[in-house]
CSV table of C-alpha atoms and ligand atoms in Angstrom, one decimal:
chain,number,residue,atom,x,y,z
A,3,MET,CA,-18.7,13.7,-1.1
A,4,LEU,CA,-15.0,13.0,-1.6
A,5,GLY,CA,-14.3,9.9,-3.6
A,6,LEU,CA,-11.1,8.1,-4.0
A,7,ILE,CA,-8.1,10.4,-4.0
A,8,CYS,CA,-4.8,8.9,-4.7
A,9,ASP,CA,-1.3,10.4,-4.6
A,10,SER,CA,-1.2,13.5,-6.7
A,11,LEU,CA,0.1,16.1,-4.3
A,12,THR,CA,2.1,18.8,-6.1
A,13,PRO,CA,4.1,21.4,-4.3
A,14,PHE,CA,1.5,23.9,-5.4
A,15,PHE,CA,-1.1,21.8,-3.6
A,16,TYR,CA,0.9,21.9,-0.4
A,17,GLY,CA,1.1,25.6,-0.6
A,18,VAL,CA,-2.7,25.9,-0.9
A,19,ARG,CA,-3.2,23.5,1.9
A,20,GLU,CA,-1.1,25.4,4.3
A,21,ALA,CA,-3.1,28.5,3.7
A,22,ARG,CA,-6.3,26.6,4.2
A,23,LEU,CA,-5.3,24.8,7.3
A,24,ASN,CA,-4.4,28.0,8.9
A,25,MET,CA,-7.9,29.2,8.3
A,26,THR,CA,-9.7,26.1,9.4
A,27,SER,CA,-11.1,25.1,12.7
A,28,ALA,CA,-9.4,23.8,15.9
A,29,LEU,CA,-7.8,20.4,15.9
A,30,HIS,CA,-8.0,17.7,18.6
A,31,ILE,CA,-6.3,14.3,18.7
A,32,ALA,CA,-7.5,11.0,20.2
A,33,VAL,CA,-5.1,8.0,20.3
A,34,LEU,CA,-6.8,4.7,21.2
A,35,ALA,CA,-4.5,2.7,23.3
A,36,ALA,CA,-6.6,0.6,25.6
A,37,GLY,CA,-6.7,-2.7,23.7
A,38,GLU,CA,-5.3,-5.8,25.2
A,39,GLY,CA,-3.3,-6.8,22.1
A,40,THR,CA,-3.6,-10.4,23.0
A,41,ARG,CA,-2.6,-11.6,19.6
A,42,LEU,CA,1.0,-10.6,20.3
A,43,GLY,CA,1.3,-12.5,23.6
A,44,GLY,CA,3.6,-11.2,26.2
A,45,ALA,CA,2.8,-9.4,29.4
A,46,GLN,CA,3.0,-5.8,28.3
A,47,PRO,CA,0.2,-4.1,26.3
A,48,LYS,CA,0.8,-4.0,22.6
A,49,VAL,CA,0.8,-0.2,22.5
A,50,LEU,CA,3.9,-0.2,24.7
A,51,THR,CA,5.9,-2.4,22.3
A,52,PRO,CA,9.3,-0.7,22.1
A,53,LEU,CA,10.0,0.5,18.6
A,54,TRP,CA,13.6,1.9,18.4
A,55,GLY,CA,13.5,3.8,21.7
A,56,ARG,CA,9.9,4.9,21.7
A,57,PRO,CA,6.8,2.9,22.6
A,58,SER,CA,4.4,2.2,19.7
A,59,VAL,CA,1.7,4.6,21.1
A,60,ALA,CA,4.2,7.5,21.2
A,61,TRP,CA,4.9,7.4,17.5
A,62,PRO,CA,1.4,8.5,16.3
A,63,LEU,CA,1.4,11.0,19.2
A,64,GLU,CA,4.7,12.5,18.0
A,65,ALA,CA,3.4,12.8,14.4
A,66,ALA,CA,0.2,14.4,15.5
A,67,ALA,CA,1.8,16.8,18.0
A,68,SER,CA,3.6,18.5,15.2
A,69,LEU,CA,0.2,19.7,13.9
A,70,GLU,CA,-0.1,21.6,17.2
A,71,PRO,CA,-3.5,20.2,18.3
A,72,SER,CA,-5.5,22.0,21.1
A,73,THR,CA,-6.1,18.7,22.9
A,74,GLN,CA,-4.3,15.3,22.9
A,75,VAL,CA,-6.3,12.5,24.5
A,76,VAL,CA,-4.9,9.0,25.0
A,77,VAL,CA,-7.5,6.4,25.8
A,78,VAL,CA,-6.0,3.8,28.2
A,79,GLY,CA,-7.2,0.6,29.8
A,80,ARG,CA,-6.1,-1.4,32.8
A,81,HIS,CA,-2.4,-0.7,31.9
A,82,ARG,CA,-2.9,3.0,32.5
A,83,ALA,CA,0.0,3.4,35.0
A,84,ALA,CA,2.4,1.7,32.6
A,85,VAL,CA,1.2,3.8,29.6
A,86,GLU,CA,1.4,7.0,31.6
A,87,ALA,CA,4.9,6.2,32.8
A,88,ALA,CA,6.0,5.4,29.2
A,89,LEU,CA,4.6,8.8,28.0
A,90,ALA,CA,6.0,10.7,31.1
A,91,GLU,CA,7.9,13.1,28.9
A,92,ARG,CA,4.5,14.2,27.3
A,93,ASN,CA,2.3,14.2,30.4
A,94,ASP,CA,2.1,18.0,30.3
A,95,SER,CA,0.3,18.0,26.9
A,96,VAL,CA,-1.5,14.7,27.1
A,97,VAL,CA,-4.8,14.0,28.8
A,98,PHE,CA,-5.6,10.3,29.7
A,99,ALA,CA,-9.1,8.9,29.4
A,100,ASP,CA,-10.0,5.5,31.0
A,101,GLN,CA,-11.7,2.7,29.2
A,102,ALA,CA,-12.5,0.3,32.0
A,103,GLU,CA,-13.1,-2.7,29.8
A,104,PRO,CA,-11.8,-3.1,26.2
A,105,LEU,CA,-15.2,-3.3,24.5
A,106,GLY,CA,-14.0,-2.1,21.1
A,107,THR,CA,-12.7,0.9,19.3
A,108,GLY,CA,-16.0,2.7,19.1
A,109,HIS,CA,-16.4,2.3,22.9
A,110,ALA,CA,-12.8,3.5,23.4
A,111,LEU,CA,-13.5,6.7,21.5
A,112,LEU,CA,-16.7,7.2,23.5
A,113,CYS,CA,-14.5,7.1,26.6
A,114,ALA,CA,-12.7,10.2,25.3
A,115,LYS,CA,-15.9,12.2,25.2
A,116,GLN,CA,-15.6,13.7,28.6
A,117,ALA,CA,-12.0,14.8,27.9
A,118,LEU,CA,-13.3,16.5,24.7
A,119,ALA,CA,-16.4,18.1,26.3
A,120,GLY,CA,-17.1,21.5,24.8
A,121,ALA,CA,-14.5,21.0,22.0
A,122,THR,CA,-15.4,22.1,18.5
A,123,GLY,CA,-13.6,21.7,15.2
A,124,ARG,CA,-12.0,18.5,14.0
A,125,LEU,CA,-11.0,15.3,15.9
A,126,LEU,CA,-8.2,13.3,14.4
A,127,VAL,CA,-8.5,9.6,15.6
A,128,LEU,CA,-5.3,7.5,15.6
A,129,TYR,CA,-4.6,3.9,16.8
A,130,GLY,CA,-1.8,3.2,19.2
A,131,ASP,CA,-0.7,0.2,17.2
A,132,CYS,CA,-0.3,2.2,13.9
A,133,PRO,CA,3.1,3.9,14.5
A,134,LEU,CA,4.1,4.6,10.9
A,135,VAL,CA,2.0,7.7,10.4
A,136,HIS,CA,3.8,11.0,9.7
A,137,PRO,CA,2.8,14.6,9.7
A,138,ALA,CA,2.5,15.1,5.9
A,139,LEU,CA,0.1,12.2,5.7
A,140,LEU,CA,-2.0,13.6,8.6
A,141,GLU,CA,-2.1,17.0,7.0
A,142,SER,CA,-3.3,15.5,3.7
A,143,LEU,CA,-6.1,13.7,5.5
A,144,LEU,CA,-7.2,16.9,7.2
A,145,GLU,CA,-7.1,18.8,3.9
A,146,ALA,CA,-9.2,16.1,2.3
A,147,HIS,CA,-11.7,16.5,5.2
A,148,ASP,CA,-11.8,20.2,5.0
A,149,ARG,CA,-12.6,20.1,1.2
A,150,SER,CA,-15.3,17.5,1.7
A,151,PRO,CA,-18.9,18.1,2.8
A,152,ALA,CA,-18.7,14.9,4.9
A,153,ALA,CA,-18.6,15.1,8.7
A,154,LEU,CA,-16.5,11.9,8.7
A,155,THR,CA,-13.4,11.2,6.6
A,156,LEU,CA,-11.3,8.0,6.8
A,157,LEU,CA,-7.9,7.1,5.5
A,158,THR,CA,-7.8,3.9,3.5
A,159,MET,CA,-5.1,1.9,1.7
A,160,GLU,CA,-4.9,-0.9,-0.8
A,161,LEU,CA,-3.1,-4.1,0.2
A,162,ASP,CA,-2.3,-7.2,-1.8
A,163,ASP,CA,-3.2,-9.2,1.3
A,164,PRO,CA,-5.9,-7.4,3.2
A,165,THR,CA,-6.3,-10.2,5.8
A,166,GLY,CA,-7.1,-8.9,9.3
A,167,TYR,CA,-8.1,-5.4,8.3
A,168,GLY,CA,-11.6,-3.8,8.0
A,169,ARG,CA,-12.6,-3.9,4.3
A,170,VAL,CA,-13.9,-0.7,2.7
A,171,VAL,CA,-17.2,-1.3,0.9
A,172,ARG,CA,-18.1,1.2,-1.8
A,173,ASP,CA,-21.3,1.4,-3.9
A,174,ASP,CA,-21.4,1.4,-7.7
A,175,ALA,CA,-20.8,5.1,-7.8
A,176,GLY,CA,-17.6,4.6,-5.7
A,177,HIS,CA,-18.9,6.1,-2.5
A,178,VAL,CA,-17.9,4.5,0.8
A,179,VAL,CA,-20.9,2.9,2.4
A,180,ALA,CA,-19.6,0.6,5.1
A,181,ILE,CA,-16.5,-1.0,6.7
A,182,MET,CA,-16.7,-4.7,7.3
A,183,GLU,CA,-14.3,-6.2,9.8
A,184,GLN,CA,-12.5,-9.4,8.9
A,185,ALA,CA,-14.6,-11.5,11.3
A,186,ASP,CA,-17.9,-10.2,9.9
A,187,ALA,CA,-17.1,-9.9,6.2
A,188,THR,CA,-18.7,-12.1,3.6
A,189,VAL,CA,-16.4,-14.1,1.3
A,190,ASP,CA,-17.1,-11.4,-1.4
A,191,GLU,CA,-16.2,-8.6,1.0
A,192,GLN,CA,-13.1,-10.4,2.1
A,193,SER,CA,-11.8,-10.2,-1.5
A,194,ILE,CA,-11.8,-6.3,-1.2
A,195,CYS,CA,-8.3,-5.1,-1.1
A,196,GLU,CA,-9.0,-1.5,0.1
A,197,VAL,CA,-8.9,-1.4,3.9
A,198,ASN,CA,-9.4,0.9,6.8
A,199,THR,CA,-6.1,2.2,8.2
A,200,GLY,CA,-7.8,3.2,11.5
A,201,ILE,CA,-7.1,7.0,10.9
A,202,TRP,CA,-10.1,9.2,10.9
A,203,VAL,CA,-11.3,12.8,11.1
A,204,LEU,CA,-14.7,13.6,12.7
A,205,ASP,CA,-16.4,16.9,13.1
A,206,LEU,CA,-17.0,17.9,16.7
A,207,PRO,CA,-19.1,17.8,18.7
A,208,GLN,CA,-21.6,15.9,16.6
A,209,GLY,CA,-19.1,13.2,15.5
A,210,LEU,CA,-19.0,11.8,19.0
A,211,ASP,CA,-22.8,11.9,19.6
A,212,ARG,CA,-23.5,9.1,17.1
A,213,LEU,CA,-21.1,6.8,19.0
A,214,GLU,CA,-23.8,6.3,21.6
A,215,SER,CA,-25.9,4.5,19.1
A,216,LEU,CA,-23.3,1.9,18.0
A,217,GLY,CA,-24.2,-1.6,18.9
A,218,ARG,CA,-22.3,-4.8,19.6
A,219,ASP,CA,-24.1,-7.1,17.3
A,220,ASN,CA,-21.1,-8.5,15.5
A,221,ALA,CA,-18.8,-11.5,15.4
A,222,GLN,CA,-16.5,-10.1,18.1
A,223,GLY,CA,-19.3,-8.6,20.3
A,224,GLU,CA,-17.4,-5.3,20.2
A,225,VAL,CA,-18.4,-1.7,19.7
A,226,TYR,CA,-16.8,-1.1,16.3
A,227,LEU,CA,-15.8,2.5,15.5
A,228,THR,CA,-16.0,1.4,11.9
A,229,ASP,CA,-19.8,1.1,12.2
A,230,LEU,CA,-20.0,4.9,12.2
A,231,VAL,CA,-19.6,4.6,8.4
A,232,GLY,CA,-22.7,2.4,8.0
A,233,LEU,CA,-24.7,4.7,10.3
A,234,ALA,CA,-23.8,7.8,8.3
A,235,THR,CA,-24.8,6.0,5.1
A,236,GLN,CA,-28.1,5.0,6.6
A,237,ALA,CA,-28.7,8.6,7.6
A,238,GLY,CA,-28.0,9.6,4.0
A,239,GLU,CA,-24.9,11.4,4.9
A,240,PRO,CA,-21.7,11.3,2.8
A,241,VAL,CA,-18.5,9.7,4.1
A,242,GLY,CA,-15.2,11.0,3.0
A,243,ALA,CA,-12.2,8.8,2.2
A,244,LEU,CA,-8.6,9.4,1.2
A,245,CYS,CA,-6.8,6.3,-0.2
A,246,TRP,CA,-3.2,6.6,0.8
A,247,HIS,CA,-0.8,5.6,-1.9
A,248,ASP,CA,1.9,4.0,0.4
A,249,PRO,CA,0.9,1.3,2.9
A,250,GLU,CA,4.3,1.7,4.5
A,251,ASP,CA,3.0,4.9,6.1
A,252,VAL,CA,-0.1,3.3,7.7
A,253,LEU,CA,0.4,-0.4,8.4
A,254,GLY,CA,-0.5,-1.6,11.9
A,255,PHE,CA,0.7,-4.7,13.7
A,256,ASN,CA,-1.4,-7.5,15.2
A,257,ASP,CA,1.1,-10.3,15.1
A,258,HIS,CA,4.9,-10.8,15.2
A,259,THR,CA,5.2,-10.9,11.4
A,260,GLU,CA,3.5,-7.5,11.1
A,261,LEU,CA,5.5,-6.2,14.0
A,262,ALA,CA,8.8,-7.1,12.3
A,263,LEU,CA,7.7,-5.4,9.1
A,264,VAL,CA,6.7,-2.2,11.0
A,265,ARG,CA,10.0,-2.3,12.9
A,266,GLY,CA,12.0,-2.6,9.7
A,267,ILE,CA,10.2,0.4,8.1
A,268,LEU,CA,10.9,2.6,11.1
A,269,ARG,CA,14.5,1.4,11.3
A,270,GLU,CA,15.1,2.4,7.6
A,271,ARG,CA,13.6,5.8,8.3
A,272,ILE,CA,15.9,6.5,11.2
A,273,LEU,CA,18.9,5.3,9.2
A,274,ALA,CA,17.9,7.5,6.2
A,275,HIS,CA,17.6,10.5,8.5
A,276,HIS,CA,21.2,10.1,9.7
A,277,LEU,CA,22.6,9.3,6.2
A,278,GLU,CA,20.9,12.5,4.8
A,279,ALA,CA,22.4,14.5,7.7
A,280,GLY,CA,26.0,13.4,6.8
A,281,VAL,CA,26.7,10.4,9.0
A,282,GLU,CA,28.7,7.6,7.2
A,283,ILE,CA,26.9,4.3,7.8
A,284,VAL,CA,29.0,1.7,6.1
A,285,ASP,CA,26.4,-1.1,6.2
A,286,PRO,CA,22.8,0.2,7.0
A,287,GLY,CA,21.7,-3.4,6.8
A,288,SER,CA,23.5,-4.3,10.0
A,289,THR,CA,23.2,-1.0,11.9
A,290,PHE,CA,20.5,-0.5,14.5
A,291,LEU,CA,19.8,2.9,15.9
A,292,ASP,CA,17.1,4.1,18.3
A,293,VAL,CA,15.2,7.3,17.4
A,294,THR,CA,16.8,8.9,20.5
A,295,VAL,CA,20.3,8.7,19.2
A,296,GLU,CA,22.0,11.9,18.1
A,297,ILE,CA,25.0,11.7,15.7
A,298,GLU,CA,26.9,14.6,14.3
A,299,ALA,CA,27.8,14.8,10.6
A,300,GLY,CA,31.2,13.3,10.0
A,301,ALA,CA,30.9,10.4,12.4
A,302,GLN,CA,31.4,6.9,11.0
A,303,LEU,CA,29.4,3.8,12.0
A,304,LEU,CA,31.0,0.5,11.0
A,305,PRO,CA,29.0,-2.7,10.4
A,306,CYS,CA,27.1,-4.7,13.1
A,307,THR,CA,26.5,-1.8,15.4
A,308,MET,CA,23.6,-1.3,17.8
A,309,ILE,CA,23.0,2.0,19.5
A,310,GLU,CA,20.2,2.3,22.0
A,311,GLY,CA,18.6,5.0,24.2
A,312,HIS,CA,19.8,8.6,24.6
A,313,VAL,CA,23.3,8.5,23.1
A,314,SER,CA,25.2,11.3,21.5
A,315,ILE,CA,28.1,10.8,19.1
A,316,ALA,CA,30.2,13.8,18.0
A,317,LYS,CA,31.9,14.4,14.7
A,318,GLY,CA,35.0,12.3,13.8
A,319,CYS,CA,34.0,9.4,16.0
A,320,VAL,CA,34.3,5.9,14.7
A,321,VAL,CA,32.0,3.2,16.1
A,322,GLY,CA,32.1,-0.5,15.4
A,323,PRO,CA,32.4,-3.0,13.9
A,324,PHE,CA,30.4,-5.0,16.5
A,325,ALA,CA,29.9,-2.2,19.0
A,326,HIS,CA,26.9,-1.8,21.4
A,327,LEU,CA,26.3,1.7,22.8
A,328,ARG,CA,23.6,1.9,25.4
A,329,ASP,CA,21.6,4.7,27.1
A,330,GLY,CA,23.6,7.5,28.5
A,331,THR,CA,26.7,7.1,26.3
A,332,VAL,CA,28.4,10.3,25.2
A,333,LEU,CA,31.2,10.1,22.7
A,334,GLU,CA,33.2,13.4,22.3
A,335,ALA,CA,34.9,14.4,19.0
A,336,GLY,CA,37.1,11.7,17.5
A,337,ALA,CA,36.5,9.0,20.0
A,338,GLU,CA,36.9,5.5,18.6
A,339,ILE,CA,34.9,2.5,19.9
A,340,GLY,CA,35.6,-0.8,18.3
A,341,ASN,CA,35.1,-4.6,18.2
A,342,PHE,CA,32.9,-6.2,20.9
A,343,THR,CA,32.8,-3.1,23.1
A,344,GLU,CA,29.8,-2.3,25.2
A,345,ILE,CA,29.3,1.1,26.7
A,346,LYS,CA,26.5,2.6,28.9
A,347,LYS,CA,26.1,5.7,31.0
A,348,THR,CA,29.6,6.7,30.2
A,349,ARG,CA,31.2,9.8,28.8
A,350,VAL,CA,34.2,9.2,26.5
A,351,GLY,CA,36.4,12.2,26.0
A,352,ALA,CA,37.8,13.6,22.8
A,353,GLY,CA,40.2,11.3,20.9
A,354,SER,CA,39.9,8.5,23.5
A,355,LYS,CA,39.9,4.9,22.3
A,356,ALA,CA,38.4,1.6,23.4
A,357,LYS,CA,38.8,-0.6,20.4
A,358,HIS,CA,38.6,-4.2,21.6
A,359,LEU,CA,36.6,-6.5,23.9
A,360,THR,CA,35.7,-3.9,26.5
A,361,TYR,CA,32.9,-3.0,28.9
A,362,LEU,CA,32.6,0.6,30.2
A,363,GLY,CA,29.6,1.3,32.5
A,364,ASN,CA,29.0,4.3,34.7
A,365,ALA,CA,32.4,5.8,33.8
A,366,GLU,CA,33.8,9.2,33.1
A,367,ILE,CA,36.7,9.0,30.7
A,368,GLY,CA,38.8,12.0,29.8
A,369,ALA,CA,40.4,13.0,26.6
A,370,LYS,CA,43.1,11.0,24.8
A,371,VAL,CA,42.7,7.9,27.0
A,372,ASN,CA,43.7,4.5,25.7
A,373,VAL,CA,41.5,1.8,27.0
A,374,GLY,CA,43.3,-1.5,26.3
A,375,CYS,CA,41.9,-4.7,25.0
A,376,GLY,CA,39.7,-6.6,27.5
A,377,THR,CA,39.3,-3.7,30.0
A,378,ILE,CA,36.3,-4.0,32.3
A,379,THR,CA,34.7,-1.4,34.7
A,380,ALA,CA,33.2,-3.6,37.4
A,381,ASN,CA,30.5,-1.1,38.2
A,382,TYR,CA,27.9,-3.2,40.1
A,383,ASP,CA,28.5,-4.6,43.6
A,384,GLY,CA,25.3,-6.6,43.6
A,385,LYS,CA,23.2,-3.8,45.0
A,386,HIS,CA,24.4,-0.5,43.6
A,387,LYS,CA,26.2,0.9,40.6
A,388,HIS,CA,29.4,2.9,41.2
A,389,THR,CA,31.5,5.3,39.1
A,390,THR,CA,34.9,4.8,37.6
A,391,LYS,CA,36.9,8.0,36.7
A,392,ILE,CA,39.7,7.9,34.2
A,393,ALA,CA,41.5,11.3,33.7
A,394,ASP,CA,43.0,12.7,30.4
A,395,GLY,CA,45.9,10.8,28.8
A,396,ALA,CA,45.6,7.7,31.0
A,397,PHE,CA,46.7,4.3,29.6
A,398,ILE,CA,44.8,1.3,30.7
A,399,GLY,CA,46.7,-1.9,30.1
A,400,SER,CA,45.1,-4.9,28.4
A,401,GLY,CA,42.9,-7.0,30.6
A,402,THR,CA,42.6,-4.5,33.4
A,403,VAL,CA,39.6,-4.7,35.8
A,404,LEU,CA,38.7,-1.4,37.4
A,405,VAL,CA,36.4,-2.2,40.3
A,406,ALA,CA,34.2,0.9,41.0
A,407,PRO,CA,34.4,3.3,42.7
A,408,SER,CA,37.9,3.9,41.6
A,409,GLU,CA,39.9,6.8,40.0
A,410,VAL,CA,42.8,6.8,37.5
A,411,GLY,CA,44.7,10.1,37.5
A,412,GLU,CA,45.9,12.1,34.5
A,413,GLY,CA,48.5,10.2,32.5
A,414,SER,CA,48.4,7.2,34.9
A,415,ARG,CA,48.9,3.7,33.6
A,416,THR,CA,47.8,0.2,34.6
A,417,GLY,CA,49.8,-2.9,33.8
A,418,ALA,CA,48.2,-5.8,31.8
A,419,GLY,CA,45.9,-7.9,33.9
A,420,ALA,CA,45.8,-5.4,36.8
A,421,ILE,CA,42.9,-5.6,39.2
A,422,VAL,CA,42.3,-2.1,40.5
A,423,THR,CA,40.2,-2.7,43.6
A,424,ALA,CA,37.3,-0.6,44.8
A,425,GLY,CA,38.3,2.7,46.5
A,426,SER,CA,41.7,2.8,44.7
A,427,LYS,CA,43.0,6.2,43.5
A,428,LEU,CA,45.9,6.3,41.1
A,429,SER,CA,47.6,9.6,41.4
A,430,ALA,CA,48.6,11.5,38.2
A,431,GLY,CA,51.4,9.8,36.4
A,432,GLU,CA,51.5,6.7,38.6
A,433,THR,CA,51.7,3.1,37.2
A,434,TRP,CA,49.8,0.4,39.1
A,435,ILE,CA,50.3,-3.3,38.4
A,436,GLY,CA,49.3,-6.7,39.8
A,437,VAL,CA,46.5,-8.4,41.7
A,438,PRO,CA,45.4,-6.5,43.7
A,439,ALA,CA,47.0,-3.6,41.8
A,440,ARG,CA,49.6,-1.6,43.7
A,441,PRO,CA,51.9,1.3,42.6
A,442,LEU,CA,54.9,0.2,40.7
A,443,GLN,CA,58.1,1.3,42.5
A,444,ALA,CA,60.2,3.7,40.5
A,445,LYS,CA,63.3,1.6,41.0
A,446,ARG,CA,63.4,-2.1,42.0
A,447,VAL,CA,65.1,-2.6,45.4
A,448,PRO,CA,67.3,-5.8,45.3
A,449,ARG,CA,66.6,-8.4,48.0
A,450,PRO,CA,69.4,-8.9,50.6
A,451,THR,CA,70.3,-12.4,49.3
A,452,GLU,CA,70.8,-11.2,45.7
B,23,LIG,C1,-9.0,-1.9,13.6
B,23,LIG,C2,-10.2,-1.5,12.8
B,23,LIG,C3,-10.0,-2.1,11.4
B,23,LIG,C4,-8.7,-1.5,10.8
B,23,LIG,C5,-7.5,-1.8,11.7
B,23,LIG,C6,-6.3,-1.0,11.2
B,23,LIG,C7,-12.1,-1.4,14.2
B,23,LIG,C8,-13.3,-2.1,14.7
B,23,LIG,N1,-11.4,-2.1,13.4
B,23,LIG,O1,-9.0,-3.3,13.7
B,23,LIG,O2,-11.1,-1.7,10.5
B,23,LIG,O3,-8.5,-2.1,9.5
B,23,LIG,O4,-7.8,-1.4,13.0
B,23,LIG,O5,-5.1,-1.3,11.9
B,23,LIG,O6,-11.9,-0.3,14.6
B,23,LIG,N2,-8.5,-0.3,21.3
B,23,LIG,C9,-8.9,0.3,22.4
B,23,LIG,N3,-10.0,-0.2,23.1
B,23,LIG,C10,-10.6,-1.3,22.7
B,23,LIG,C11,-10.2,-2.0,21.5
B,23,LIG,C12,-9.1,-1.4,20.8
B,23,LIG,O7,-8.4,1.4,22.9
B,23,LIG,O8,-11.6,-1.7,23.3
B,23,LIG,C13,-7.3,0.3,20.6
B,23,LIG,C14,-6.1,-0.7,20.6
B,23,LIG,O9,-5.2,-0.4,21.7
B,23,LIG,C15,-5.4,-0.4,19.3
B,23,LIG,C16,-6.6,0.2,18.4
B,23,LIG,O10,-7.6,0.5,19.3
B,23,LIG,O11,-4.4,0.6,19.4
B,23,LIG,C17,-7.1,-0.8,17.4
B,23,LIG,O12,-7.5,-2.0,18.0
B,23,LIG,P1,-7.3,-3.4,17.4
B,23,LIG,O13,-8.0,-4.4,18.3
B,23,LIG,O14,-5.9,-3.7,17.1
B,23,LIG,O15,-8.2,-3.3,16.1
B,23,LIG,P2,-8.0,-4.1,14.7
B,23,LIG,O16,-8.6,-5.5,14.9
B,23,LIG,O17,-6.6,-4.1,14.3
B,24,LIG,CA1,-4.8,-3.4,15.1
């Protein structure tokens, strides 16, 4: 029986654990993602809540995938198609199991049984609304399980305000004997601050067999996975528990306040990753980056900047203040994107600049281009998006509208306020001005009356 273990992991311990994990039995993963998440409101299921470029359910999957499990099962409900689409990049490694009705977490895991038929070893259970878990934490839990005689080990945490979580009930000797859900807990039990994180390890195949005997006799009429603990206790079997020292690694979200907290923690982790990798982020407090953003060391992000989706930023780039880069933006070395500029699906070549009040969408911009203040690529005709091409060394005058599709040749210029209409092609070195924009004559021809 493993009692309360708190944070005391030394490097030495990590070394031992690695050796043991290599020798231990196979690992399988089940992520429960079939709940309705009604407490959050909104049309989409809670597990698809976008968290910095990745839906909530993909975060625990990503953490678990690094442990190289033999099987990854995601239990899905009536939103299966949407969850499958959101996890499309992982569909080769993930198996989906249906839970026709959301009858509770115990029932959800039972629905994974078929997908795990014949599997032996350990099953790591994760919840799709607990996105903060990371590989080191999961490895520690597996190690605790491997060292324990228990067939079931859960991860707990201590919270100042445990409201909403299942409370961990221990006997006088400190052994875990039950988990009481908020709705079922007595007043005394509600004062317990140690709670269930929703992360478990079960031995297979026997760990799943007991799920069949879970009832629904509780305040919510649900099949609680947490009742496995009480059943094991009644059968005289030990239950393992690892108390994780940092709730910021295991919090879930059931309402908007908790969601904002979880978002904030993930945001800081993403920023820390880039800071450690050598990116200068002048004000992390006002910088928002998706996990899918790639930034080379030596780039600089100025305050009030938001970068979403698959974006890559090369060394020497300066982005911001007040810049918004969206999916498909590529900034090559030394590009500068400034105040109130929005860019999406656009490649900006080395050393090019768009520093003020500009929208660039579906554009291919060469090197050393100057995009003047107030430039707009009008990429959408109401039905389709079209491409704007601007070659190396072009100079786009302030207030130019480039209606796509259009092309600006190498070294070409547009005059301030020019409206370059759809289908226009500015040859290399030409200057176009006016509304609609036309080539500027090399020499002005005097009128006959002059
Ligand atoms: C659950 C735990 C609680 C724990 C908390 C940690 C149970 C009974 N309670 O409560 O002890 O403190 O998580 O965050 O397990 N799901 C399904 N099918 C269902 C119901 C839920 O797949 O029928 C999935 C949900 O999509 C979600 C996860 O299971 O990802 C947890 O469900 P939720 O309803 O949020 O459980 P909690 O009330 O938070
Ligand atoms: Ca929850």
